Short mmCIF file of C-alpha atoms in Angstrom, two decimals:
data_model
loop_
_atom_site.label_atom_id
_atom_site.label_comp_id
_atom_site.label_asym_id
_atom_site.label_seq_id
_atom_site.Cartn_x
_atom_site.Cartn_y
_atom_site.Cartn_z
CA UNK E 602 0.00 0.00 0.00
CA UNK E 603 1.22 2.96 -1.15
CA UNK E 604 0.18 6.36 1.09
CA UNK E 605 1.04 9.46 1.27
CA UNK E 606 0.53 12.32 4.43
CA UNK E 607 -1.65 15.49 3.70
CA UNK E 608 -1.38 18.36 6.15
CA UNK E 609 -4.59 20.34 6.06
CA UNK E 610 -4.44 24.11 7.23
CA UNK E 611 -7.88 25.64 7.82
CA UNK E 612 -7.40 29.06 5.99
CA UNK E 613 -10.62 31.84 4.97
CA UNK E 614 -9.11 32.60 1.66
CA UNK E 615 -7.39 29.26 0.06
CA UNK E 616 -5.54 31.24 -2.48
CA UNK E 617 -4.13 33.98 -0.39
CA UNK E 618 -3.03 31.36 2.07
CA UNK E 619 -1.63 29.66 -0.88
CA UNK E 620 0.39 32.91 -2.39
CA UNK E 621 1.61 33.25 1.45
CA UNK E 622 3.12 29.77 1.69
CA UNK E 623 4.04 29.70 -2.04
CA UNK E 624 6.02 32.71 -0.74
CA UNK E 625 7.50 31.12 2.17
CA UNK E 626 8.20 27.99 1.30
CA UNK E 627 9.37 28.77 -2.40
CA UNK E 628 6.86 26.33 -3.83
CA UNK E 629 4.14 26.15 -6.78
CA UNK E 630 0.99 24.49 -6.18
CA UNK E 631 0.89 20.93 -7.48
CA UNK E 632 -2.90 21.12 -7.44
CA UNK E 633 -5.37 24.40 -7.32
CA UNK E 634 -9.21 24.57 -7.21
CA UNK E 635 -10.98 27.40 -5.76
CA UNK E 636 -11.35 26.00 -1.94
CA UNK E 637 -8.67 23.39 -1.98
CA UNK E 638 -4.73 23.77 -3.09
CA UNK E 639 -2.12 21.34 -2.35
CA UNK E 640 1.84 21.97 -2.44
CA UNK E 641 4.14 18.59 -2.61
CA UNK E 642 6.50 18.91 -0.21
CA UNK E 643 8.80 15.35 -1.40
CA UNK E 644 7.67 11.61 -1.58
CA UNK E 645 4.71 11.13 0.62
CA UNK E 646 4.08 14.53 2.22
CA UNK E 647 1.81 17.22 1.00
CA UNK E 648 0.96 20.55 2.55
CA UNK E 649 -3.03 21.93 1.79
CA UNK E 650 -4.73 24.82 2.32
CA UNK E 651 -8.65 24.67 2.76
CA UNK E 652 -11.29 27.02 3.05
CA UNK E 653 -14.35 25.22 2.06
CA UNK E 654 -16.98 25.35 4.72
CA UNK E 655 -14.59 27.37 6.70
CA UNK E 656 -15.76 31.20 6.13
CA UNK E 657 -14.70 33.51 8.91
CA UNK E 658 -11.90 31.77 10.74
CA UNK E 659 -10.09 34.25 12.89
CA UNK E 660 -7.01 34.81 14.25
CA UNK E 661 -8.32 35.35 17.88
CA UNK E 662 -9.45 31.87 17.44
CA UNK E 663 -6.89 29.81 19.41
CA UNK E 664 -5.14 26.66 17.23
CA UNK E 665 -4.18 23.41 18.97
CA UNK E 666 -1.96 22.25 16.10
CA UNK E 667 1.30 23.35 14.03
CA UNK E 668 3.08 22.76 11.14
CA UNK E 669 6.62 21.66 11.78
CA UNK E 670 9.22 22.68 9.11
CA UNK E 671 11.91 20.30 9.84
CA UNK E 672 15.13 22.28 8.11
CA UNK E 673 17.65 18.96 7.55
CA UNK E 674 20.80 20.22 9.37
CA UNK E 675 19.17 22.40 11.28
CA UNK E 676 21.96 24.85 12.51
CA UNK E 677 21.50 27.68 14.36
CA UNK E 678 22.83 29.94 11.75
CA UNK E 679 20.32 28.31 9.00
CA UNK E 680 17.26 28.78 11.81
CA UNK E 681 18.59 32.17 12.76
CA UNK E 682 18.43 32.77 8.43
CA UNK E 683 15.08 31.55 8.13
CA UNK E 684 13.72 33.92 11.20
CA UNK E 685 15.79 37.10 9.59
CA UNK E 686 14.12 35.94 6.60
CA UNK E 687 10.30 35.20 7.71
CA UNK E 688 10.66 38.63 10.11
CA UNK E 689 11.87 40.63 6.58
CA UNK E 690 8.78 39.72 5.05
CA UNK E 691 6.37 40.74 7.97
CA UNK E 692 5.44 37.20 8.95
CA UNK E 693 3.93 37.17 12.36
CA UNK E 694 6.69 35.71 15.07
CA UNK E 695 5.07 33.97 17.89
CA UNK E 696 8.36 33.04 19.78
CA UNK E 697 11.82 33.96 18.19
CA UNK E 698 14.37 31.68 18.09
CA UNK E 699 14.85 29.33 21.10
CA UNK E 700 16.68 26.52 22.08
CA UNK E 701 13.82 24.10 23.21
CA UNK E 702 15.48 20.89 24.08
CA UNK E 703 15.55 19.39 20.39
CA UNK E 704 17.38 22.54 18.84
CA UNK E 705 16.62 25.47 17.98
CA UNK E 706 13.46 26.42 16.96
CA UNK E 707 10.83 29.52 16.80
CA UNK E 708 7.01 30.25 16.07
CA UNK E 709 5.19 31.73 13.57
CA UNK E 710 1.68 32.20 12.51
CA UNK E 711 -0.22 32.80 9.23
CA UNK E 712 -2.43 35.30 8.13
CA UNK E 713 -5.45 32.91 9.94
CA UNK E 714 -3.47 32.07 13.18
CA UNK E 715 -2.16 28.79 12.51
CA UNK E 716 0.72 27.77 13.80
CA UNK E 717 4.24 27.49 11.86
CA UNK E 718 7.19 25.85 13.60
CA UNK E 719 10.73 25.58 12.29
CA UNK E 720 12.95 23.35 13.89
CA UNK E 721 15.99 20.94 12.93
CA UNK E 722 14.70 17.87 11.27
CA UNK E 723 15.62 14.77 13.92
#
């Protein structure tokens, strides 16, 4: 069996969330309807943005979930980069950089509150 992980991210506006982590991550969508776009992120792991049946999600409203970039290497100097980066383009920072026990890592949110972690990858 062959199967393959889809992260779904609740969004209000699918392709604005999708320009803002087409922006981020440096990606194209690999699929795009009006509600629905997906971004492959490598074999067996796809990142989605969805706002069908979702209209007026806020950012007040609290999230119990991330997304976890895991940055292979992970140095400090290449998380420190991605912060400088993220911060550059007016991304909202959560928690700047940190050391949390597996490296460090720091928190950032898009335009609908959900969560965005980068960390080194185990």
């Amino acid at each position: 069996m062959t199967t393959s992980v889809v992260s779904i991210v609740y969004v209000s506006d699918a392709p604005a969330a999708a320009r803002f982590y087409g922006e981020l991550l440096g990606l194209s969508p690999s699929l795009e309807t009006s509600g629905y776009i997906t971004f492959d992120l490598g074999p067996g792991a796809e990142l989605a943005v969805w706002s069908g049946r979702f209209a007026n999600l806020s950012p007040e409203v609290p999230r119990t979930s991330e997304i976890c970039l895991a940055i292979e290497g992970g140095r400090p100097d290449e998380i420190h980069a991605i912060f400088e980066q993220w911060r550059s383009k007016g991304v909202t920072i959560l928690h700047e950089p940190h050391d949390a026990g597996f490296g460090l890592t720091f928190l950032a949110a898009d335009p609908d509150g959900n969560r965005i972690r980068v960390a080194p990858k185990d």
